[in-house]
mmCIF file of C-alpha atoms in Angstrom:
data_model
loop_
_atom_site.group_PDB
_atom_site.id
_atom_site.type_symbol
_atom_site.label_atom_id
_atom_site.label_comp_id
_atom_site.label_asym_id
_atom_site.label_seq_id
_atom_site.Cartn_x
_atom_site.Cartn_y
_atom_site.Cartn_z
ATOM 1 C CA MET K 1 -50.524 70.876 -30.307
ATOM 2 C CA GLY K 2 -52.228 68.899 -33.160
ATOM 3 C CA LEU K 3 -51.294 65.480 -34.521
ATOM 4 C CA PHE K 4 -50.688 67.225 -37.942
ATOM 5 C CA SER K 5 -48.620 70.242 -38.648
ATOM 6 C CA ALA K 6 -49.811 72.967 -41.322
ATOM 7 C CA SER K 7 -47.245 72.029 -43.730
ATOM 8 C CA SER K 8 -48.192 68.364 -43.599
ATOM 9 C CA ARG K 9 -52.055 69.176 -44.108
ATOM 10 C CA HIS K 10 -50.817 71.509 -47.237
ATOM 11 C CA ARG K 11 -48.853 68.702 -48.653
ATOM 12 C CA ASN K 12 -51.556 66.073 -48.104
ATOM 13 C CA ARG K 13 -54.475 68.195 -49.481
ATOM 14 C CA HIS K 14 -53.820 66.799 -53.204
ATOM 15 C CA LEU K 15 -53.942 63.036 -51.945
ATOM 16 C CA PRO K 16 -57.222 61.160 -52.354
ATOM 17 C CA ASP K 17 -59.644 61.131 -49.458
ATOM 18 C CA SER K 18 -59.009 57.310 -48.522
ATOM 19 C CA LEU K 19 -55.298 57.948 -48.371
ATOM 20 C CA ARG K 20 -55.544 61.002 -46.172
ATOM 21 C CA ARG K 21 -57.998 58.986 -43.703
ATOM 22 C CA ALA K 22 -55.546 56.205 -43.709
ATOM 23 C CA LEU K 23 -52.473 58.399 -43.038
ATOM 24 C CA GLY K 24 -54.381 60.175 -40.233
ATOM 25 C CA ALA K 25 -55.174 56.762 -38.673
ATOM 26 C CA ALA K 26 -51.620 55.522 -38.717
ATOM 27 C CA VAL K 27 -50.450 58.710 -37.156
ATOM 28 C CA LEU K 28 -53.046 58.922 -34.324
ATOM 29 C CA THR K 29 -52.303 55.089 -33.638
ATOM 30 C CA ALA K 30 -48.372 55.873 -33.438
ATOM 31 C CA ALA K 31 -49.247 58.735 -30.932
ATOM 32 C CA PHE K 32 -50.998 56.208 -28.713
ATOM 33 C CA LEU K 33 -48.269 53.856 -28.910
ATOM 34 C CA ALA K 34 -45.717 56.433 -27.734
ATOM 35 C CA VAL K 35 -47.739 56.842 -24.464
ATOM 36 C CA PRO K 36 -46.010 54.831 -21.684
ATOM 37 C CA ALA K 37 -47.501 51.556 -21.001
ATOM 38 C CA GLY K 38 -50.104 51.476 -18.006
ATOM 39 C CA ALA K 39 -50.562 55.364 -18.461
ATOM 40 C CA PHE K 40 -54.527 54.704 -19.262
ATOM 41 C CA ALA K 41 -54.791 51.587 -17.057
ATOM 42 C CA GLN K 42 -55.898 53.704 -13.889
ATOM 43 C CA ALA K 43 -58.611 52.616 -11.663
ATOM 44 C CA PRO K 44 -61.898 54.494 -11.275
ATOM 45 C CA ALA K 45 -61.761 56.114 -7.844
ATOM 46 C CA GLU K 46 -65.018 56.220 -5.984
ATOM 47 C CA ALA K 47 -66.216 58.077 -3.064
ATOM 48 C CA PRO K 48 -68.091 55.641 -0.902
ATOM 49 C CA THR K 49 -71.453 56.442 0.394
ATOM 50 C CA GLU K 50 -72.933 56.124 4.097
ATOM 51 C CA LYS K 51 -74.745 52.773 3.930
ATOM 52 C CA VAL K 52 -74.108 49.219 5.575
ATOM 53 C CA LEU K 53 -75.517 45.783 4.683
ATOM 54 C CA TYR K 54 -76.552 45.150 8.333
ATOM 55 C CA LYS K 55 -77.952 47.592 10.805
ATOM 56 C CA ASP K 56 -76.661 46.795 14.109
ATOM 57 C CA GLY K 57 -73.279 48.382 14.858
ATOM 58 C CA TYR K 58 -71.298 51.494 14.665
ATOM 59 C CA ASP K 59 -72.749 54.368 12.895
ATOM 60 C CA GLY K 60 -70.798 56.655 10.264
ATOM 61 C CA ARG K 61 -69.967 53.526 8.322
ATOM 62 C CA TYR K 62 -69.219 54.164 4.701
ATOM 63 C CA LEU K 63 -69.389 50.986 2.406
ATOM 64 C CA LEU K 64 -66.385 50.283 0.073
ATOM 65 C CA ASP K 65 -68.505 48.642 -2.718
ATOM 66 C CA GLY K 66 -68.132 49.071 -6.407
ATOM 67 C CA THR K 67 -64.906 48.309 -8.242
ATOM 68 C CA TRP K 68 -62.174 46.437 -6.491
ATOM 69 C CA TRP K 69 -59.055 44.994 -7.998
ATOM 70 C CA PHE K 70 -57.408 41.518 -7.365
ATOM 71 C CA ARG K 71 -54.065 39.607 -8.400
ATOM 72 C CA LEU K 72 -52.720 36.424 -7.253
ATOM 73 C CA ASP K 73 -49.257 35.920 -6.022
ATOM 74 C CA PRO K 74 -48.693 32.276 -5.783
ATOM 75 C CA GLN K 75 -44.811 32.978 -5.591
ATOM 76 C CA ASP K 76 -45.299 35.452 -2.683
ATOM 77 C CA GLN K 77 -43.272 38.036 -4.628
ATOM 78 C CA GLY K 78 -45.950 40.887 -4.343
ATOM 79 C CA LEU K 79 -44.221 42.685 -1.498
ATOM 80 C CA SER K 80 -40.693 42.591 -3.215
ATOM 81 C CA GLN K 81 -42.400 43.837 -6.281
ATOM 82 C CA GLY K 82 -44.079 46.633 -4.701
ATOM 83 C CA PHE K 83 -47.668 45.464 -5.203
ATOM 84 C CA GLN K 84 -48.753 47.718 -2.122
ATOM 85 C CA ARG K 85 -47.403 50.948 -3.950
ATOM 86 C CA GLN K 86 -48.899 50.196 -7.563
ATOM 87 C CA SER K 87 -51.399 52.876 -9.039
ATOM 88 C CA SER K 88 -51.876 51.044 -12.378
ATOM 89 C CA THR K 89 -54.214 48.341 -12.988
ATOM 90 C CA THR K 90 -51.756 46.416 -15.155
ATOM 91 C CA GLY K 91 -51.620 42.833 -13.934
ATOM 92 C CA TRP K 92 -54.821 43.319 -11.817
ATOM 93 C CA THR K 93 -58.542 41.710 -12.544
ATOM 94 C CA GLN K 94 -61.731 43.790 -11.624
ATOM 95 C CA VAL K 95 -63.846 42.094 -8.990
ATOM 96 C CA THR K 96 -66.509 42.938 -6.504
ATOM 97 C CA VAL K 97 -66.101 42.293 -2.504
ATOM 98 C CA PRO K 98 -67.086 40.030 -0.719
ATOM 99 C CA ASN K 99 -64.829 37.694 -2.840
ATOM 100 C CA ALA K 100 -63.394 34.289 -2.480
ATOM 101 C CA TRP K 101 -60.643 33.694 -5.174
ATOM 102 C CA ASN K 102 -60.858 30.034 -4.942
ATOM 103 C CA ALA K 103 -64.710 29.734 -4.877
ATOM 104 C CA THR K 104 -64.838 27.315 -7.713
ATOM 105 C CA ASP K 105 -61.459 25.530 -7.425
ATOM 106 C CA MET K 106 -61.720 22.421 -5.267
ATOM 107 C CA SER K 107 -58.297 21.219 -5.699
ATOM 108 C CA PRO K 108 -55.726 20.257 -2.706
ATOM 109 C CA GLU K 109 -53.623 23.103 -3.741
ATOM 110 C CA SER K 110 -56.453 25.475 -3.351
ATOM 111 C CA GLN K 111 -57.471 23.914 0.140
ATOM 112 C CA ARG K 112 -53.820 24.435 1.223
ATOM 113 C CA GLY K 113 -54.066 28.334 0.573
ATOM 114 C CA THR K 114 -51.953 30.824 -1.280
ATOM 115 C CA VAL K 115 -51.471 34.609 -1.281
ATOM 116 C CA GLY K 116 -53.593 37.091 -3.084
ATOM 117 C CA TRP K 117 -53.845 41.110 -3.124
ATOM 118 C CA TYR K 118 -56.731 43.305 -3.209
ATOM 119 C CA ARG K 119 -56.971 46.994 -3.956
ATOM 120 C CA LYS K 120 -59.638 49.474 -3.653
ATOM 121 C CA ASP K 121 -59.004 53.160 -5.093
ATOM 122 C CA PHE K 122 -61.345 55.695 -3.309
ATOM 123 C CA ARG K 123 -61.886 59.282 -2.342
ATOM 124 C CA VAL K 124 -62.575 60.538 1.085
ATOM 125 C CA PRO K 125 -66.384 61.246 1.334
ATOM 126 C CA ARG K 126 -67.559 64.812 1.179
ATOM 127 C CA GLY K 127 -68.798 66.551 4.395
ATOM 128 C CA ALA K 128 -65.930 64.931 6.636
ATOM 129 C CA LYS K 129 -63.527 67.579 7.111
ATOM 130 C CA GLY K 130 -61.301 67.054 10.028
ATOM 131 C CA ALA K 131 -62.506 63.250 10.528
ATOM 132 C CA THR K 132 -60.378 60.435 11.330
ATOM 133 C CA TRP K 133 -61.178 57.111 9.356
ATOM 134 C CA MET K 134 -61.039 53.751 10.612
ATOM 135 C CA ILE K 135 -60.929 50.868 7.875
ATOM 136 C CA ARG K 136 -63.085 48.032 9.169
ATOM 137 C CA PHE K 137 -63.016 44.643 7.821
ATOM 138 C CA GLU K 138 -65.901 42.217 8.518
ATOM 139 C CA SER K 139 -64.004 38.820 7.488
ATOM 140 C CA VAL K 140 -60.484 38.192 5.847
ATOM 141 C CA ASN K 141 -59.539 34.823 5.410
ATOM 142 C CA TYR K 142 -56.721 34.217 6.942
ATOM 143 C CA ARG K 143 -53.929 36.803 7.710
ATOM 144 C CA ALA K 144 -54.109 40.209 6.498
ATOM 145 C CA THR K 145 -51.688 42.990 5.935
ATOM 146 C CA VAL K 146 -53.289 46.392 5.326
ATOM 147 C CA PHE K 147 -51.694 49.118 3.310
ATOM 148 C CA VAL K 148 -53.141 52.864 2.689
ATOM 149 C CA ASN K 149 -51.298 54.993 0.052
ATOM 150 C CA GLY K 150 -48.109 52.347 0.132
ATOM 151 C CA ASN K 151 -47.714 52.503 3.892
ATOM 152 C CA GLN K 152 -48.612 49.453 6.088
ATOM 153 C CA VAL K 153 -51.292 50.525 8.655
ATOM 154 C CA GLY K 154 -52.297 47.218 10.413
ATOM 155 C CA THR K 155 -52.207 43.412 10.393
ATOM 156 C CA HIS K 156 -54.666 40.699 11.509
ATOM 157 C CA GLU K 157 -54.951 36.952 11.753
ATOM 158 C CA GLY K 158 -58.118 34.844 11.947
ATOM 159 C CA ALA K 159 -61.077 34.837 9.595
ATOM 160 C CA TYR K 160 -64.104 34.696 12.180
ATOM 161 C CA LEU K 161 -63.979 38.167 13.864
ATOM 162 C CA PRO K 162 -64.200 41.516 12.490
ATOM 163 C CA PHE K 163 -61.281 44.136 12.949
ATOM 164 C CA GLU K 164 -60.276 47.454 12.103
ATOM 165 C CA VAL K 165 -57.130 49.343 11.470
ATOM 166 C CA PRO K 166 -56.329 53.169 11.272
ATOM 167 C CA SER K 167 -56.334 54.541 7.805
ATOM 168 C CA GLY K 168 -53.514 57.074 8.469
ATOM 169 C CA LYS K 169 -53.430 60.166 6.591
ATOM 170 C CA LEU K 170 -55.682 60.265 3.663
ATOM 171 C CA ARG K 171 -55.435 62.341 0.711
ATOM 172 C CA SER K 172 -57.712 64.788 -0.803
ATOM 173 C CA GLY K 173 -57.505 62.920 -4.037
ATOM 174 C CA VAL K 174 -57.202 59.442 -4.696
ATOM 175 C CA ASN K 175 -56.169 56.938 -2.017
ATOM 176 C CA HIS K 176 -55.030 53.553 -2.479
ATOM 177 C CA LEU K 177 -56.186 50.864 -0.095
ATOM 178 C CA VAL K 178 -54.158 47.511 -0.554
ATOM 179 C CA VAL K 179 -54.691 44.218 1.366
ATOM 180 C CA ARG K 180 -52.335 41.302 1.257
ATOM 181 C CA VAL K 181 -54.374 38.263 2.242
ATOM 182 C CA ASP K 182 -52.501 34.914 2.945
ATOM 183 C CA SER K 183 -54.718 31.974 3.110
ATOM 184 C CA ARG K 184 -51.936 29.309 3.778
ATOM 185 C CA ARG K 185 -52.738 27.363 6.832
ATOM 186 C CA SER K 186 -50.568 25.430 9.486
ATOM 187 C CA ASN K 187 -51.887 23.084 12.041
ATOM 188 C CA THR K 188 -51.647 25.622 14.815
ATOM 189 C CA ASP K 189 -54.422 27.951 12.993
ATOM 190 C CA LEU K 190 -57.976 28.095 13.692
ATOM 191 C CA PRO K 191 -59.125 25.815 12.274
ATOM 192 C CA PRO K 192 -56.078 23.905 11.632
ATOM 193 C CA LEU K 193 -54.992 22.377 8.109
ATOM 194 C CA VAL K 194 -54.163 18.649 8.795
ATOM 195 C CA ASP K 195 -53.198 16.257 5.965
ATOM 196 C CA GLN K 196 -55.173 13.199 5.956
ATOM 197 C CA ASP K 197 -54.026 9.671 5.621
ATOM 198 C CA ASN K 198 -53.977 9.909 1.757
ATOM 199 C CA GLY K 199 -51.900 12.997 1.874
ATOM 200 C CA THR K 200 -54.601 15.541 0.894
ATOM 201 C CA PRO K 201 -55.520 18.473 3.123
ATOM 202 C CA GLY K 202 -58.651 18.132 5.352
ATOM 203 C CA GLY K 203 -60.349 19.287 8.264
ATOM 204 C CA GLY K 204 -64.178 19.011 7.337
ATOM 205 C CA TRP K 205 -63.951 22.627 6.122
ATOM 206 C CA TRP K 206 -63.166 24.505 2.998
ATOM 207 C CA ASN K 207 -60.244 27.009 2.971
ATOM 208 C CA TYR K 208 -61.836 29.976 1.087
ATOM 209 C CA GLY K 209 -59.218 32.925 0.449
ATOM 210 C CA GLY K 210 -60.124 36.401 0.158
ATOM 211 C CA LEU K 211 -62.176 39.344 1.639
ATOM 212 C CA LEU K 212 -65.247 37.105 2.496
ATOM 213 C CA ARG K 213 -67.502 39.931 3.805
ATOM 214 C CA GLU K 214 -67.719 43.417 3.128
ATOM 215 C CA VAL K 215 -65.273 46.545 3.905
ATOM 216 C CA TYR K 216 -66.242 49.840 5.503
ATOM 217 C CA LEU K 217 -64.644 53.286 6.256
ATOM 218 C CA ARG K 218 -65.768 54.397 9.680
ATOM 219 C CA LYS K 219 -65.810 58.032 10.706
ATOM 220 C CA VAL K 220 -64.374 59.042 13.873
ATOM 221 C CA ASN K 221 -64.054 62.759 15.248
ATOM 222 C CA GLN K 222 -61.617 63.179 17.871
ATOM 223 C CA VAL K 223 -62.514 60.550 20.285
ATOM 224 C CA ASP K 224 -63.408 56.824 19.386
ATOM 225 C CA MET K 225 -65.449 54.213 21.154
ATOM 226 C CA THR K 226 -63.530 51.044 20.476
ATOM 227 C CA ASP K 227 -65.868 48.589 22.437
ATOM 228 C CA PHE K 228 -69.399 48.910 23.198
ATOM 229 C CA LEU K 229 -71.166 46.278 25.589
ATOM 230 C CA ALA K 230 -74.735 45.946 26.815
ATOM 231 C CA ARG K 231 -75.354 42.738 28.890
ATOM 232 C CA PRO K 232 -78.648 42.156 30.515
ATOM 233 C CA LEU K 233 -78.558 40.862 34.143
ATOM 234 C CA LEU K 234 -81.848 38.996 35.077
ATOM 235 C CA PRO K 235 -82.002 37.172 38.478
ATOM 236 C CA CYS K 236 -85.443 35.584 37.837
ATOM 237 C CA ARG K 237 -87.874 35.369 35.076
ATOM 238 C CA ASN K 238 -90.346 37.588 36.969
ATOM 239 C CA CYS K 239 -87.509 39.863 38.505
ATOM 240 C CA ASP K 240 -86.781 43.354 37.362
ATOM 241 C CA ALA K 241 -83.727 43.517 34.841
ATOM 242 C CA THR K 242 -80.326 45.300 35.038
ATOM 243 C CA VAL K 243 -78.253 46.222 32.004
ATOM 244 C CA LEU K 244 -74.803 46.697 32.210
ATOM 245 C CA ILE K 245 -73.520 49.160 29.806
ATOM 246 C CA ARG K 246 -69.770 49.386 29.372
ATOM 247 C CA ALA K 247 -67.671 51.366 26.722
ATOM 248 C CA THR K 248 -63.751 51.730 25.899
ATOM 249 C CA LEU K 249 -63.156 55.361 24.966
ATOM 250 C CA HIS K 250 -59.940 56.205 22.854
ATOM 251 C CA ASN K 251 -58.695 59.982 22.561
ATOM 252 C CA LEU K 252 -57.214 60.274 19.168
ATOM 253 C CA GLY K 253 -55.603 63.822 20.127
ATOM 254 C CA ARG K 254 -54.853 66.128 22.954
ATOM 255 C CA LYS K 255 -56.511 65.892 26.779
ATOM 256 C CA LYS K 256 -60.030 66.543 26.524
ATOM 257 C CA LYS K 257 -63.320 66.286 28.439
ATOM 258 C CA VAL K 258 -65.957 64.019 26.969
ATOM 259 C CA ARG K 259 -69.572 63.158 27.651
ATOM 260 C CA VAL K 260 -70.686 59.543 27.221
ATOM 261 C CA SER K 261 -74.401 58.666 26.846
ATOM 262 C CA ALA K 262 -76.654 55.491 26.175
ATOM 263 C CA ARG K 263 -80.089 54.367 26.157
ATOM 264 C CA VAL K 264 -81.718 50.879 26.658
ATOM 265 C CA GLY K 265 -85.331 51.450 25.088
ATOM 266 C CA SER K 266 -86.639 54.701 26.848
ATOM 267 C CA GLN K 267 -84.386 54.262 29.739
ATOM 268 C CA ALA K 268 -81.238 56.354 29.923
ATOM 269 C CA ALA K 269 -77.923 55.458 31.465
ATOM 270 C CA ARG K 270 -76.183 58.008 33.688
ATOM 271 C CA PHE K 271 -72.227 58.229 33.302
ATOM 272 C CA ARG K 272 -69.608 60.497 35.265
ATOM 273 C CA PRO K 273 -67.972 62.897 33.571
ATOM 274 C CA VAL K 274 -64.780 61.745 31.762
ATOM 275 C CA THR K 275 -61.498 63.259 31.163
ATOM 276 C CA LEU K 276 -59.187 61.689 28.715
ATOM 277 C CA PRO K 277 -55.444 61.904 28.611
ATOM 278 C CA ALA K 278 -53.745 62.796 25.369
ATOM 279 C CA ARG K 279 -53.846 59.696 23.045
ATOM 280 C CA GLY K 280 -55.243 57.791 26.114
ATOM 281 C CA THR K 281 -57.825 54.965 26.557
ATOM 282 C CA ARG K 282 -60.425 54.695 29.381
ATOM 283 C CA GLN K 283 -63.263 52.240 30.102
ATOM 284 C CA VAL K 284 -66.360 53.621 31.536
ATOM 285 C CA SER K 285 -69.816 51.955 32.775
ATOM 286 C CA ALA K 286 -73.060 52.402 34.080
ATOM 287 C CA LYS K 287 -76.070 50.282 34.901
ATOM 288 C CA VAL K 288 -79.761 51.009 33.618
ATOM 289 C CA LYS K 289 -82.793 49.455 35.526
ATOM 290 C CA ILE K 290 -85.673 47.763 33.310
ATOM 291 C CA ALA K 291 -88.888 47.164 35.576
ATOM 292 C CA ASN K 292 -91.058 44.395 34.304
ATOM 293 C CA PRO K 293 -88.857 43.570 31.199
ATOM 294 C CA ARG K 294 -90.289 42.068 28.109
ATOM 295 C CA LEU K 295 -88.416 38.912 27.716
ATOM 296 C CA TRP K 296 -87.410 37.423 24.344
ATOM 297 C CA GLU K 297 -88.936 33.940 23.350
ATOM 298 C CA PRO K 298 -90.058 31.900 20.692
ATOM 299 C CA GLY K 299 -93.585 33.298 19.528
ATOM 300 C CA ASP K 300 -93.293 36.639 21.204
ATOM 301 C CA PRO K 301 -89.556 37.814 20.169
ATOM 302 C CA GLN K 302 -89.307 41.075 22.140
ATOM 303 C CA LEU K 303 -86.230 43.247 21.535
ATOM 304 C CA TYR K 304 -84.831 46.194 23.219
ATOM 305 C CA THR K 305 -83.059 48.923 21.156
ATOM 306 C CA VAL K 306 -79.669 50.160 22.539
ATOM 307 C CA ARG K 307 -77.678 53.123 21.581
ATOM 308 C CA GLY K 308 -74.407 54.673 22.821
ATOM 309 C CA ALA K 309 -72.423 57.635 22.000
ATOM 310 C CA VAL K 310 -69.332 59.631 23.168
ATOM 311 C CA ASN K 311 -69.522 63.525 22.348
ATOM 312 C CA VAL K 312 -66.699 65.952 22.298
ATOM 313 C CA GLY K 313 -68.478 69.354 23.004
ATOM 314 C CA ARG K 314 -71.444 69.298 20.444
ATOM 315 C CA LYS K 315 -69.929 66.892 18.189
ATOM 316 C CA VAL K 316 -70.450 63.143 18.174
ATOM 317 C CA GLY K 317 -67.002 61.402 18.234
ATOM 318 C CA ALA K 318 -68.459 57.762 17.570
ATOM 319 C CA SER K 319 -71.775 56.321 18.268
ATOM 320 C CA TRP K 320 -73.370 52.716 18.086
ATOM 321 C CA SER K 321 -76.935 51.511 17.725
ATOM 322 C CA GLY K 322 -78.477 47.909 17.620
#
């Protein structure tokens, strides 16, 4: 339906052009004011691309870069006010991740920490039908509570180790990833926050709050490889080496047989057949012998490429390389 009715256009045709334009602008403005607040304040939903900022690690990582949204919550009222369920950007500020919200605030209050919220609106990458998604955080300081589409999917404490949480059921349209970050420290945290003699917080470090490294979606097909270890065993400098390969497998569905493979350089590890119970976890291991290994040392830094994967039929469930 147009902004002007036929009768109004007929009545206004004898008005001067300038007055008609002014009247049209006024009606148009009134039409926009009648729209509910926040209706146009929707975040752009981007589909992440399969790329990484560091090579070693899991394959199938999709970088959640681009537009993120942030809001401080100094009174810690976000949960009760439903920040985790918001779809409007009203009250949120556009940022990029990695992000430390107090990077330029050197006050004692900044060092003591507070609560902040991050949000990323995204679409599931194309060509991933039937996949399960993990959300991987490389560093969050200090406590993280993760929500997807309003539902809590995981928590974590500690800034110096990456962690993953399951995404839960994702929508075919826009999905909302929301992270509540609590950087408030106590004397039992690592590192602890201890007041100095003058009453100001200290400890020889600065308490940067936020998503301090990047965030990924990681694709998994039916079976995940939650841990992957390659540990060299070298009895002496001139001895042959043995590399222990160990993986922890997690079945996301019904009982199934899987095949595990791994390589160290050109040498393949041999694993026994594995049957995983429904929703079960199992650890598998194998050893690879490396004759006359090329050792890493300054001036001659030799490295071996290590790869590992778990396959369900012809599909790769999860894989790792480095």
